[in-house]
Every structure is written in C-alpha cells, then in structure tokens.
Coordinates of C-alpha atoms in Angstrom, one line a residue:
M1 CA -70.0 6.5 -83.6
Q2 CA -72.0 5.8 -80.1
L3 CA -69.8 5.6 -77.3
G4 CA -70.7 1.7 -76.7
D5 CA -69.9 0.6 -80.2
L6 CA -66.3 2.4 -80.4
L7 CA -63.9 0.2 -82.7
L8 CA -60.3 -0.6 -80.7
A9 CA -58.7 2.1 -82.6
E10 CA -60.9 4.6 -81.6
R11 CA -61.1 3.6 -78.3
I12 CA -57.1 3.8 -77.9
E13 CA -57.5 7.4 -79.6
I14 CA -59.8 8.3 -76.7
S15 CA -57.8 6.6 -74.3
A16 CA -54.7 8.3 -75.1
I17 CA -56.6 11.7 -74.9
F18 CA -57.4 10.9 -71.3
L19 CA -54.3 9.4 -70.0
V20 CA -52.9 13.0 -71.7
Y21 CA -55.3 15.1 -69.5
M22 CA -54.8 13.3 -66.4
L23 CA -50.8 13.2 -66.7
I24 CA -51.0 16.9 -67.1
M25 CA -53.6 17.4 -64.0
M26 CA -51.1 15.4 -61.8
G27 CA -48.1 17.1 -63.1
I28 CA -49.6 20.5 -62.0
G29 CA -50.2 19.1 -58.6
V30 CA -46.6 18.0 -58.4
Y31 CA -45.4 21.6 -59.6
Y32 CA -47.2 23.2 -56.5
Y33 CA -46.2 20.8 -54.1
R34 CA -43.1 22.8 -54.1
R35 CA -44.8 26.0 -53.3
T36 CA -47.0 24.8 -50.4
R37 CA -45.3 25.7 -47.4
N38 CA -48.0 26.4 -44.9
M39 CA -51.5 26.1 -44.1
S40 CA -52.6 29.4 -46.1
D41 CA -50.8 28.3 -49.1
Y42 CA -52.7 24.6 -48.9
F43 CA -56.1 26.0 -48.4
L44 CA -56.3 29.4 -49.9
G45 CA -53.3 29.8 -52.0
N46 CA -52.1 32.4 -49.6
R47 CA -55.0 34.7 -50.9
K48 CA -53.1 35.5 -54.3
L49 CA -55.8 34.2 -57.1
G50 CA -56.3 36.5 -59.9
A51 CA -60.2 37.7 -61.1
W52 CA -59.8 35.1 -63.7
V53 CA -58.7 32.0 -61.8
T54 CA -61.0 32.8 -58.8
S55 CA -64.1 33.1 -61.0
M56 CA -63.7 30.2 -63.3
S57 CA -62.5 28.0 -60.5
A58 CA -65.5 29.0 -58.4
E59 CA -68.2 27.8 -61.4
A60 CA -65.9 24.9 -62.2
S61 CA -66.3 23.5 -58.8
D62 CA -69.8 24.6 -58.6
M63 CA -71.4 23.1 -61.5
S64 CA -69.5 19.5 -62.0
G65 CA -70.7 16.9 -64.1
W66 CA -74.1 17.8 -63.2
M67 CA -74.1 20.5 -66.0
L68 CA -72.9 18.5 -68.5
M69 CA -75.1 15.3 -67.4
G70 CA -77.8 15.8 -65.1
L71 CA -79.1 19.2 -66.6
P72 CA -79.3 17.8 -70.2
G73 CA -80.9 14.8 -69.2
F74 CA -83.6 16.9 -67.7
A75 CA -84.2 18.9 -70.8
Y76 CA -84.0 16.0 -73.0
V77 CA -87.6 14.7 -71.3
A78 CA -88.4 17.9 -69.9
G79 CA -87.6 21.0 -72.5
L80 CA -87.7 24.3 -70.9
N81 CA -89.7 23.3 -67.8
A82 CA -85.8 22.4 -66.7
G83 CA -85.0 26.0 -67.2
W84 CA -86.2 26.6 -63.8
I85 CA -83.7 24.9 -61.8
A86 CA -81.1 26.7 -64.2
L87 CA -82.9 30.1 -63.6
G88 CA -82.6 29.2 -59.8
L89 CA -78.9 28.5 -59.7
A90 CA -78.1 31.6 -62.2
L91 CA -79.7 33.9 -59.4
G92 CA -78.2 32.4 -56.4
T93 CA -74.8 32.6 -58.4
W94 CA -75.4 36.1 -59.1
A95 CA -76.6 37.1 -55.7
N96 CA -73.4 35.2 -53.8
W97 CA -71.2 37.0 -56.0
Q98 CA -72.6 40.5 -55.8
F99 CA -73.6 40.4 -51.8
V100 CA -71.5 37.8 -50.2
A101 CA -68.1 37.7 -52.0
A102 CA -66.5 41.1 -51.5
R103 CA -67.7 41.4 -47.7
L104 CA -66.7 37.5 -46.8
R105 CA -63.0 38.3 -48.3
V106 CA -62.5 41.4 -46.1
Y107 CA -64.2 40.0 -43.1
T108 CA -62.2 36.6 -43.2
E109 CA -58.9 38.3 -43.5
L110 CA -59.7 40.7 -40.7
A111 CA -61.1 38.2 -38.3
Q112 CA -57.5 36.8 -37.8
N113 CA -56.9 35.4 -41.3
S114 CA -59.9 32.8 -40.9
L115 CA -58.9 29.7 -43.6
T116 CA -62.3 28.1 -43.1
L117 CA -65.8 28.6 -42.6
P118 CA -65.6 27.4 -38.9
D119 CA -62.5 29.2 -38.6
F120 CA -64.4 32.4 -39.6
F121 CA -67.3 31.5 -37.3
E122 CA -65.2 31.2 -34.1
N123 CA -63.1 34.4 -34.8
R124 CA -66.1 36.5 -35.9
F125 CA -67.3 36.3 -32.3
F126 CA -63.7 35.7 -30.4
A127 CA -65.3 32.5 -29.0
H128 CA -63.1 29.9 -27.2
S129 CA -65.1 27.2 -26.3
G130 CA -64.6 25.2 -29.8
A131 CA -68.2 24.6 -30.6
L132 CA -68.1 27.1 -33.4
R133 CA -65.3 24.9 -34.9
V134 CA -66.2 21.4 -34.1
V135 CA -70.0 21.6 -35.1
P136 CA -69.6 23.1 -38.4
A137 CA -66.9 20.9 -39.2
I138 CA -68.9 17.7 -38.3
F139 CA -71.5 18.8 -40.7
I140 CA -69.1 19.7 -43.7
L141 CA -67.5 16.1 -43.2
I142 CA -70.7 14.6 -43.2
F143 CA -72.1 16.4 -46.1
F144 CA -68.9 16.4 -48.3
I145 CA -68.1 12.5 -48.0
L146 CA -71.7 12.3 -49.5
Y147 CA -71.0 14.9 -52.2
T148 CA -67.3 13.8 -53.1
S149 CA -69.0 10.6 -53.2
S150 CA -71.1 11.3 -56.0
G151 CA -68.4 12.5 -57.9
F152 CA -66.3 9.4 -57.6
V153 CA -69.4 7.4 -58.7
A154 CA -69.8 9.7 -61.8
A155 CA -66.1 9.4 -62.6
G156 CA -66.3 5.6 -62.4
R157 CA -69.2 5.4 -64.8
L158 CA -67.4 7.5 -67.3
F159 CA -64.2 5.3 -67.1
E160 CA -66.5 2.4 -67.1
M161 CA -68.4 3.7 -70.4
I162 CA -65.0 4.7 -72.2
F163 CA -62.4 2.0 -71.4
Q164 CA -64.8 -1.0 -70.6
L165 CA -63.6 -1.3 -67.2
P166 CA -65.2 -3.1 -64.5
Y167 CA -67.1 -0.6 -62.2
L168 CA -65.0 -1.1 -59.0
T169 CA -61.5 -0.5 -61.2
A170 CA -63.2 2.6 -63.0
L171 CA -64.2 3.9 -59.5
L172 CA -61.0 3.7 -57.8
L173 CA -58.9 5.2 -61.0
G174 CA -61.4 8.0 -61.4
A175 CA -60.8 8.7 -57.5
A176 CA -57.0 8.0 -57.3
V177 CA -56.5 10.7 -60.0
V178 CA -58.7 13.5 -58.2
V179 CA -57.0 12.3 -54.8
F180 CA -53.6 12.8 -56.1
Y181 CA -53.6 16.3 -57.1
T182 CA -55.4 17.2 -54.5
L183 CA -53.1 15.3 -51.9
V184 CA -49.9 16.7 -53.2
G185 CA -51.0 20.5 -54.6
G186 CA -53.4 21.6 -52.2
F187 CA -55.2 24.6 -53.3
L188 CA -52.9 26.0 -55.5
A189 CA -53.0 22.9 -57.8
V190 CA -57.0 22.8 -57.2
S191 CA -57.8 26.3 -58.2
R192 CA -55.1 26.1 -61.2
T193 CA -56.9 22.8 -62.8
D194 CA -60.1 24.1 -62.3
F195 CA -59.3 27.2 -64.5
I196 CA -58.4 24.7 -67.2
Q197 CA -61.4 22.5 -66.5
G198 CA -63.7 25.5 -66.2
A199 CA -62.5 26.3 -69.7
M200 CA -63.0 22.9 -71.1
M201 CA -66.4 22.7 -69.8
F202 CA -67.4 25.9 -71.4
F203 CA -65.8 24.8 -74.5
A204 CA -67.7 21.2 -74.5
I205 CA -71.2 22.3 -73.3
L206 CA -71.2 24.8 -76.6
V207 CA -69.9 22.8 -79.2
V208 CA -72.1 19.9 -79.0
P209 CA -75.5 21.6 -79.5
V210 CA -74.1 23.8 -82.0
G211 CA -72.7 21.2 -83.9
A212 CA -75.7 19.0 -83.8
A213 CA -78.1 22.1 -84.8
L214 CA -75.7 22.9 -87.9
M215 CA -76.0 19.0 -89.0
L216 CA -79.7 19.2 -88.4
G217 CA -79.8 22.5 -91.2
G218 CA -79.2 25.4 -88.9
F219 CA -80.9 26.9 -85.5
T220 CA -84.0 27.7 -87.1
A221 CA -84.7 24.3 -88.7
T222 CA -83.6 22.9 -85.4
A223 CA -86.2 24.9 -83.5
D224 CA -89.0 24.1 -86.1
L225 CA -88.1 20.2 -85.8
I226 CA -88.1 20.2 -82.0
Y227 CA -91.6 22.3 -82.2
T228 CA -92.9 19.8 -84.6
Q229 CA -91.7 16.4 -82.8
H230 CA -91.7 18.1 -79.0
P231 CA -94.3 21.0 -78.8
A232 CA -94.4 21.0 -75.0
F233 CA -90.8 21.6 -74.8
F234 CA -91.7 25.3 -75.3
S235 CA -94.0 25.3 -72.4
P236 CA -91.8 26.2 -69.4
L237 CA -94.7 24.9 -67.2
M238 CA -95.4 21.7 -68.4
K239 CA -93.7 18.8 -67.0
A240 CA -92.4 15.8 -68.9
D241 CA -95.5 13.6 -67.7
G242 CA -97.7 16.5 -69.5
S243 CA -98.9 17.7 -66.3
T244 CA -98.6 21.4 -65.0
L245 CA -95.9 22.7 -62.8
G246 CA -97.5 22.9 -59.4
V247 CA -96.4 25.6 -56.7
I248 CA -94.4 23.2 -54.3
E249 CA -92.4 22.0 -57.4
F250 CA -91.6 25.6 -58.6
I251 CA -90.6 26.4 -55.2
S252 CA -88.5 23.4 -54.8
L253 CA -86.5 24.1 -58.2
M254 CA -86.2 27.8 -57.7
G255 CA -85.0 26.9 -53.9
W256 CA -81.7 25.5 -55.3
G257 CA -80.5 28.8 -55.8
L258 CA -80.6 29.1 -51.8
G259 CA -77.9 26.5 -51.4
Y260 CA -75.0 28.7 -52.8
F261 CA -74.9 31.1 -49.6
G262 CA -73.7 27.9 -47.7
Q263 CA -71.4 26.1 -50.1
P264 CA -67.8 26.0 -48.2
H265 CA -66.1 24.9 -51.6
I266 CA -67.5 28.1 -53.6
L267 CA -67.1 30.4 -50.5
V268 CA -63.5 29.5 -50.1
R269 CA -62.8 31.0 -53.5
F270 CA -64.1 34.0 -52.5
M271 CA -61.9 34.2 -49.6
A272 CA -58.7 33.3 -51.7
I273 CA -58.9 36.2 -54.3
R274 CA -55.9 38.6 -54.3
H275 CA -58.3 41.7 -53.3
A276 CA -61.7 42.5 -53.2
D277 CA -61.2 45.2 -55.4
E278 CA -60.9 42.3 -58.3
L279 CA -64.4 41.0 -57.5
P280 CA -66.3 43.2 -59.7
Q281 CA -64.3 41.7 -62.5
A282 CA -64.8 38.1 -61.4
T283 CA -68.4 38.3 -61.0
R284 CA -68.6 39.3 -64.6
I285 CA -66.6 36.4 -65.8
A286 CA -68.2 34.2 -63.6
M287 CA -71.9 35.3 -64.4
S288 CA -71.1 35.1 -68.2
W289 CA -69.5 31.6 -67.9
V290 CA -73.0 30.8 -65.5
V291 CA -75.7 32.0 -67.7
I292 CA -74.1 30.9 -71.3
S293 CA -73.1 27.2 -69.9
L294 CA -76.6 26.5 -68.3
S295 CA -78.3 27.9 -71.3
A296 CA -76.2 25.3 -73.6
A297 CA -76.9 22.4 -71.2
I298 CA -80.4 22.8 -71.5
L299 CA -79.9 23.2 -75.4
V300 CA -78.2 20.1 -75.5
G301 CA -81.0 18.1 -74.2
M302 CA -83.6 19.8 -76.4
V303 CA -81.6 19.5 -79.4
G304 CA -80.6 16.1 -78.6
A305 CA -84.3 14.7 -78.6
V306 CA -84.5 15.4 -82.1
Y307 CA -81.0 14.7 -83.2
L308 CA -80.5 11.3 -81.4
E309 CA -82.6 8.6 -83.9
V310 CA -82.7 6.3 -81.1
P311 CA -84.6 7.3 -77.8
L312 CA -82.9 7.1 -74.3
L313 CA -84.6 5.9 -72.0
G314 CA -85.1 6.0 -68.2
T315 CA -81.6 6.8 -66.4
A316 CA -80.0 6.8 -70.1
A317 CA -81.5 10.3 -70.6
E318 CA -78.6 11.5 -68.6
T319 CA -75.8 10.3 -71.4
V320 CA -77.5 12.4 -74.1
F321 CA -74.6 14.8 -74.0
L322 CA -72.1 11.8 -74.0
T323 CA -74.2 10.0 -77.0
M324 CA -74.5 13.2 -79.0
A325 CA -70.5 14.0 -78.6
G326 CA -69.6 10.3 -79.7
K327 CA -72.1 10.7 -82.5
L328 CA -71.2 14.2 -83.8
F329 CA -67.4 14.2 -83.6
P330 CA -64.1 11.8 -84.6
P331 CA -62.7 10.1 -81.8
I332 CA -60.0 12.6 -81.1
V333 CA -62.6 15.6 -80.7
A334 CA -64.7 13.3 -78.7
G335 CA -61.9 12.4 -76.5
L336 CA -61.6 16.4 -75.8
I337 CA -65.2 16.7 -75.0
L338 CA -65.2 13.8 -72.8
A339 CA -62.4 14.5 -70.9
A340 CA -64.2 17.6 -70.1
V341 CA -66.9 15.4 -68.6
L342 CA -64.0 14.1 -66.5
A343 CA -62.7 17.9 -65.8
A344 CA -66.0 18.8 -64.4
I345 CA -66.2 15.7 -61.9
M346 CA -62.7 16.3 -60.9
S347 CA -63.0 20.2 -60.4
T348 CA -65.8 19.7 -57.8
A349 CA -64.5 16.4 -56.1
S350 CA -61.1 18.1 -55.5
A351 CA -62.3 21.1 -53.7
Q352 CA -64.6 19.4 -51.8
L353 CA -62.0 16.8 -50.6
L354 CA -59.8 19.7 -49.8
V355 CA -62.3 21.7 -47.7
A356 CA -63.4 18.5 -45.8
A357 CA -59.7 17.8 -45.0
S358 CA -59.2 21.6 -43.8
A359 CA -62.2 21.1 -41.7
F360 CA -60.8 18.2 -40.1
A361 CA -57.1 19.4 -39.7
Q362 CA -58.0 22.9 -39.0
D363 CA -61.0 22.7 -37.1
I364 CA -61.2 19.6 -35.0
Y365 CA -57.5 18.2 -34.9
R366 CA -56.1 21.6 -34.0
R367 CA -58.7 22.8 -32.1
S368 CA -59.6 19.8 -30.0
F369 CA -56.2 17.6 -29.9
R370 CA -53.5 19.6 -30.8
P371 CA -53.6 23.3 -30.3
A372 CA -49.9 23.9 -30.5
A373 CA -49.5 22.0 -34.0
Q374 CA -47.2 23.7 -36.3
Q375 CA -48.1 24.6 -39.8
G376 CA -46.0 21.8 -41.4
E377 CA -47.8 19.2 -39.1
L378 CA -51.2 20.5 -39.9
V379 CA -50.4 20.2 -44.0
W380 CA -49.6 16.6 -43.3
V381 CA -52.6 15.9 -41.1
S382 CA -54.5 17.6 -43.9
R383 CA -53.1 15.2 -46.7
L384 CA -53.8 12.3 -44.4
S385 CA -57.3 13.7 -44.0
V386 CA -58.0 13.5 -48.0
L387 CA -56.8 10.1 -48.1
V388 CA -59.4 9.2 -44.9
I389 CA -62.2 11.1 -46.5
A390 CA -61.8 10.1 -50.0
A391 CA -61.6 6.4 -49.0
A392 CA -65.2 6.8 -47.0
A393 CA -66.5 8.7 -50.3
I394 CA -65.3 5.4 -52.1
Y395 CA -67.0 3.2 -49.8
L396 CA -70.3 4.9 -50.1
G397 CA -69.9 5.1 -53.9
L398 CA -69.3 1.0 -54.2
S399 CA -72.6 0.4 -55.4
P400 CA -72.9 1.3 -59.2
D401 CA -76.8 1.7 -58.6
N402 CA -76.3 4.8 -56.7
F403 CA -78.3 8.0 -57.8
I404 CA -75.9 10.7 -58.5
L405 CA -78.4 13.6 -58.5
D406 CA -80.1 12.3 -55.5
M407 CA -76.6 12.6 -53.5
V408 CA -75.8 15.9 -54.8
A409 CA -79.2 17.3 -54.1
Y410 CA -79.2 16.0 -50.2
A411 CA -75.5 17.5 -49.8
W412 CA -76.4 20.7 -51.4
A413 CA -79.2 21.3 -49.5
G414 CA -77.2 20.4 -46.3
F415 CA -74.9 23.1 -47.1
G416 CA -77.3 25.4 -47.9
A417 CA -79.5 25.2 -44.8
A418 CA -76.4 24.5 -42.1
F419 CA -74.3 27.1 -43.2
G420 CA -76.2 29.9 -45.6
P421 CA -78.3 31.8 -43.0
A422 CA -75.8 31.5 -40.5
L423 CA -73.0 33.3 -43.0
L424 CA -75.8 36.0 -44.4
L425 CA -76.6 37.2 -40.6
C426 CA -72.7 37.0 -39.6
L427 CA -71.9 39.1 -42.4
F428 CA -75.0 41.6 -42.4
W429 CA -76.2 41.9 -39.0
R430 CA -74.8 43.4 -36.2
R431 CA -76.7 41.9 -33.5
T432 CA -75.7 38.1 -34.6
T433 CA -74.4 36.3 -31.6
A434 CA -72.2 33.1 -31.3
R435 CA -75.3 31.3 -29.9
G436 CA -77.7 32.1 -32.3
V437 CA -75.2 31.1 -35.1
L438 CA -74.6 27.9 -33.8
A439 CA -78.5 27.4 -33.3
G440 CA -79.1 27.9 -37.0
I441 CA -76.1 25.6 -38.3
V442 CA -77.7 22.7 -35.9
T443 CA -81.2 23.7 -37.0
G444 CA -80.5 23.9 -40.6
G445 CA -78.6 20.8 -40.8
M446 CA -80.6 18.6 -38.7
T447 CA -83.9 19.6 -40.6
V448 CA -82.0 18.7 -44.2
L449 CA -81.5 15.1 -42.5
V450 CA -85.1 14.5 -40.8
W451 CA -86.9 16.3 -44.0
K452 CA -85.0 13.8 -46.5
Q453 CA -86.2 10.9 -44.6
F454 CA -89.9 11.8 -44.7
A455 CA -90.3 14.2 -47.9
F456 CA -93.0 16.1 -46.5
F457 CA -95.4 17.8 -49.2
G458 CA -92.7 16.9 -51.7
L459 CA -90.7 20.1 -51.0
Y460 CA -86.9 20.2 -51.6
E461 CA -85.6 19.8 -47.9
I462 CA -83.4 22.9 -48.7
V463 CA -86.4 25.4 -48.2
P464 CA -87.5 24.4 -44.8
G465 CA -84.0 24.1 -43.6
F466 CA -83.0 27.5 -44.7
L467 CA -86.2 29.2 -43.4
L468 CA -86.0 27.2 -40.0
A469 CA -82.3 28.1 -39.5
L470 CA -82.7 31.7 -40.7
L471 CA -85.4 32.0 -37.7
A472 CA -83.3 30.1 -35.3
V473 CA -80.2 32.3 -35.9
C474 CA -82.7 35.6 -35.5
L475 CA -84.5 34.2 -32.1
V476 CA -81.6 33.0 -30.2
S477 CA -79.7 36.4 -31.2
W478 CA -82.4 38.6 -29.9
M479 CA -82.8 36.5 -26.8
D480 CA -78.8 36.6 -26.1
A481 CA -77.2 39.6 -24.6
E482 CA -75.7 42.1 -27.0
P483 CA -72.6 41.0 -28.6
P484 CA -69.4 42.1 -26.9
V485 CA -67.8 45.3 -27.8
A486 CA -65.0 43.4 -29.7
V487 CA -67.4 41.7 -31.9
T488 CA -69.3 44.9 -32.9
E489 CA -66.0 46.6 -33.3
L490 CA -64.9 44.3 -35.8
F491 CA -68.3 44.3 -37.7
D492 CA -68.2 48.1 -37.9
R493 CA -64.2 47.9 -38.9
V494 CA -65.7 45.3 -42.1
N495 CA -68.3 48.0 -42.7
R496 CA -65.6 50.7 -43.1
Q497 CA -63.6 49.0 -45.6

C-alpha cells in the first residue's frame, strides 16, 4: 500500500485514527482550560511538571516533524553522512540538560519568578529601561513566526497527502487544531500533549525501520543488502554526490548543536520542572529518547533505500518514513504511525506559539503599554496573541513550495545566536552586564539575518552568529562598569543553591 494509492475504505480507517487523535488532543486543552488561572499557570504550568513530562515535552517540542521526515530523507540519500548532524544535535541536547537546565530553573525562580527569557534578562540585572524585555521579544516574534509557519506547512502537506484535500484547506485544518489546544489550555495542555506525542514519535520511529529490516530477512541481511547496493552509506565522510565532506560543511553540521542554548520553547521546559533535584532523572530520560530516536531516524533512511522498490527522487526523499509506513502496515497501524508525524509537528508548533504569545503579552504589552494589567487580562491578551501570530504564520505558509527545512534552519540559527551566548554568560559569568547581554542579542540576531542572505563561504549562519554574539557580550561587559551589588548578590545566591 502506498499513501497515494489508498482505497476508499483504507483512507476512511486512517482518517478515523486522525480524527480520534485530534479530538483527544483538543479534549486535553478543554480540560486544562479550567486549571489556567494566571500567567504562571498559562506559561509554566505553575512550575509543577515532573521529570517524565518535562523531559518528554522538551524533546517532543524540540525534534518536531524534522526527525520523522527531514533526517530520514537526508540519510536516504547520504547514509551515515547524515549522522554528523544527529551527533551535533545529541551533544547539544546533552550540554543543555547538563549545564543549563538546573541553573536556569533556580535562577529564573529567584529572579522574581521570571516566566520568559526576556523576563529573566530584565530581572537578572534589575533593569528598568525595558530594552532587555522588548528587544529579545521582537527577535522571538520574528523567528517564531517563521518557525511556526514551517510546522503549519508540514501539517498541511501531511493532511493534503492523507485526506486528499487542497493544500490551503489542509494547511488551515492543521493550524486550527494546534491553535485550539494552545489557545485554550496553555502550557499545561501543551506539556501534557507533548508527553503523549513524544511517546508516539518514539514508537513510530522505532517500529518502521525494525519492521522493514525483519521483512528483508533480519538486521544482518539488511546491513549486507545496504552495503551491496549503497556501499558509500557506510562512509560518514562521503556526501551523497560522492565528494568528501569539507571542513566548512562539517562545522556547519555540528554547529546545529549550538542552537540548543538559545531555543526559548526548549528552555521554558527547564523553567517549569517541579524542582531542580528532578533534573538528573529528566536528563537521563531525555538523552535516552534523543539518542535512540535520532539513530532510528537515520536507520529509516538507510533501510528505506533498499526496502523501497521505487526510488524517491528529489524532495520526495523526505517522504521515506511515510511511504515505508504505508507499505509495511495495515491501515489502522499506518494511521497510528502517521498520527505520530502529526504529533511531532503539533508538539513543536504549539510550544512555539505559546512562547511567542508570552513574549508579546508579558514582554511587550505589559512592559510597554499596560504595566498595571491584571493576570486575567494578560492571559486573554496572550490568547489573542496566539491567534494573531498563527495568522501571520499561516500567511507565510500559503505557498506549497516553501522549503520546511530551510525555514527551520533559519529560525534555529536565529534563536541559537541571539539568545545562546547571552543566556550562557548570564548564568555562568558574574561580570556580565545588562548592556553586554543586549549587545549580544542584537549582534547574534542581526548576524544571522544578514549572513543568511549572502551565505558567506557556505557556512551555516549559526556559527558566525554565535561567535560574534559571544564576543559582543564579553567586550561590552568588560568595557562597562562593574555590575551593581544587587546583581552580583543574586548571582552568588544562585551559586549557593
């Protein structure tokens, strides 16, 4: 069975799976609507997440449909050469959990219970000008509209393929489901659905390559077949076109790992865990999920190259996971697996919508327009922001020719460069100043925006953006006067925790 050739009965079965899944996710949103009373509830679940929900939510909102479509597609044409980007992501994930998570959890609570990254930057330095809220919030809105749009486009293509809908209808339907439970339930709904979606993604990415390998006679027979038909797949330094991986290309692939330190939708999960003491357990869960899932995603592509009889050419390579699922399993099982793809897309898009809305409500609206706004008003402003931001993301995704991975890479680089160096130095360098952080955010964000347009040397824009931002924070902080006593005392207090 191929996805494009489903019989009516088979399509009805898969459609039923999708509808049940979407109703469950929307039901969770309605349930948590009653439990959302203030901004802390809406944005951080009142810091009451356990280790399992925190870890699974962080990774589900991180990997998105990219892990089920982009990475397998890369491995389908390049074999183990795709492993470098997976290695960069795994190392970045580990470093983020190991060095950032606990300190950020403690620091944000002590810094006047900061709910967002801009909130933390301002409270960290006891700043009053508003620049440390508004400037970061602007970059969050720019890059998250682009990031969320990529998720809506992916959902639109999936709905288009499954339901045979026009692209615009499919795009609007996928966006509507994400917006509904984000709008209604806030962080509690998103984190709980992320837990379910993370489990679904893990199951799906494992069962497809294992099932295909068993159909080919077992793992040894499959490996022999891959080596016979695609011997270059086992050469990590050989690219799909037969050339050798260059130094710039290697740095660019590994540079993806730098992005983790600045991703607001991932960092907010660290801020929401019940207690920092639970983070070691959450780290073990998250790293197990990441290593196994990324490895399985590469296996999907490599096994698919010998399992599928009809080659997937061009951008169709990114459908290798979908095509294998349709060929391997009966409609009900295939429907569950394809629902996992939707789960991956929804988990990230909803997390991004929520963070972008919080940036507008908490860091722009409240800071610049309504300082005296009450909690109930801010929650409703946030919900209206979700609608406006989603509308902008849908507008950017109206063309079916948008390149999803390009949009994701651009936004990932923007966040990593703008916020990564600033956050790391805020957490670990006592001498960091408010003006240094602001300089780093602007330098990193603008470097990515400019570098992307010219693609100097073919180097991924996150690398120069991150390094220049790091340099900007250090130089401006050194040129500034010593931080005020209150700032250093707060830093020392965190160190004692």
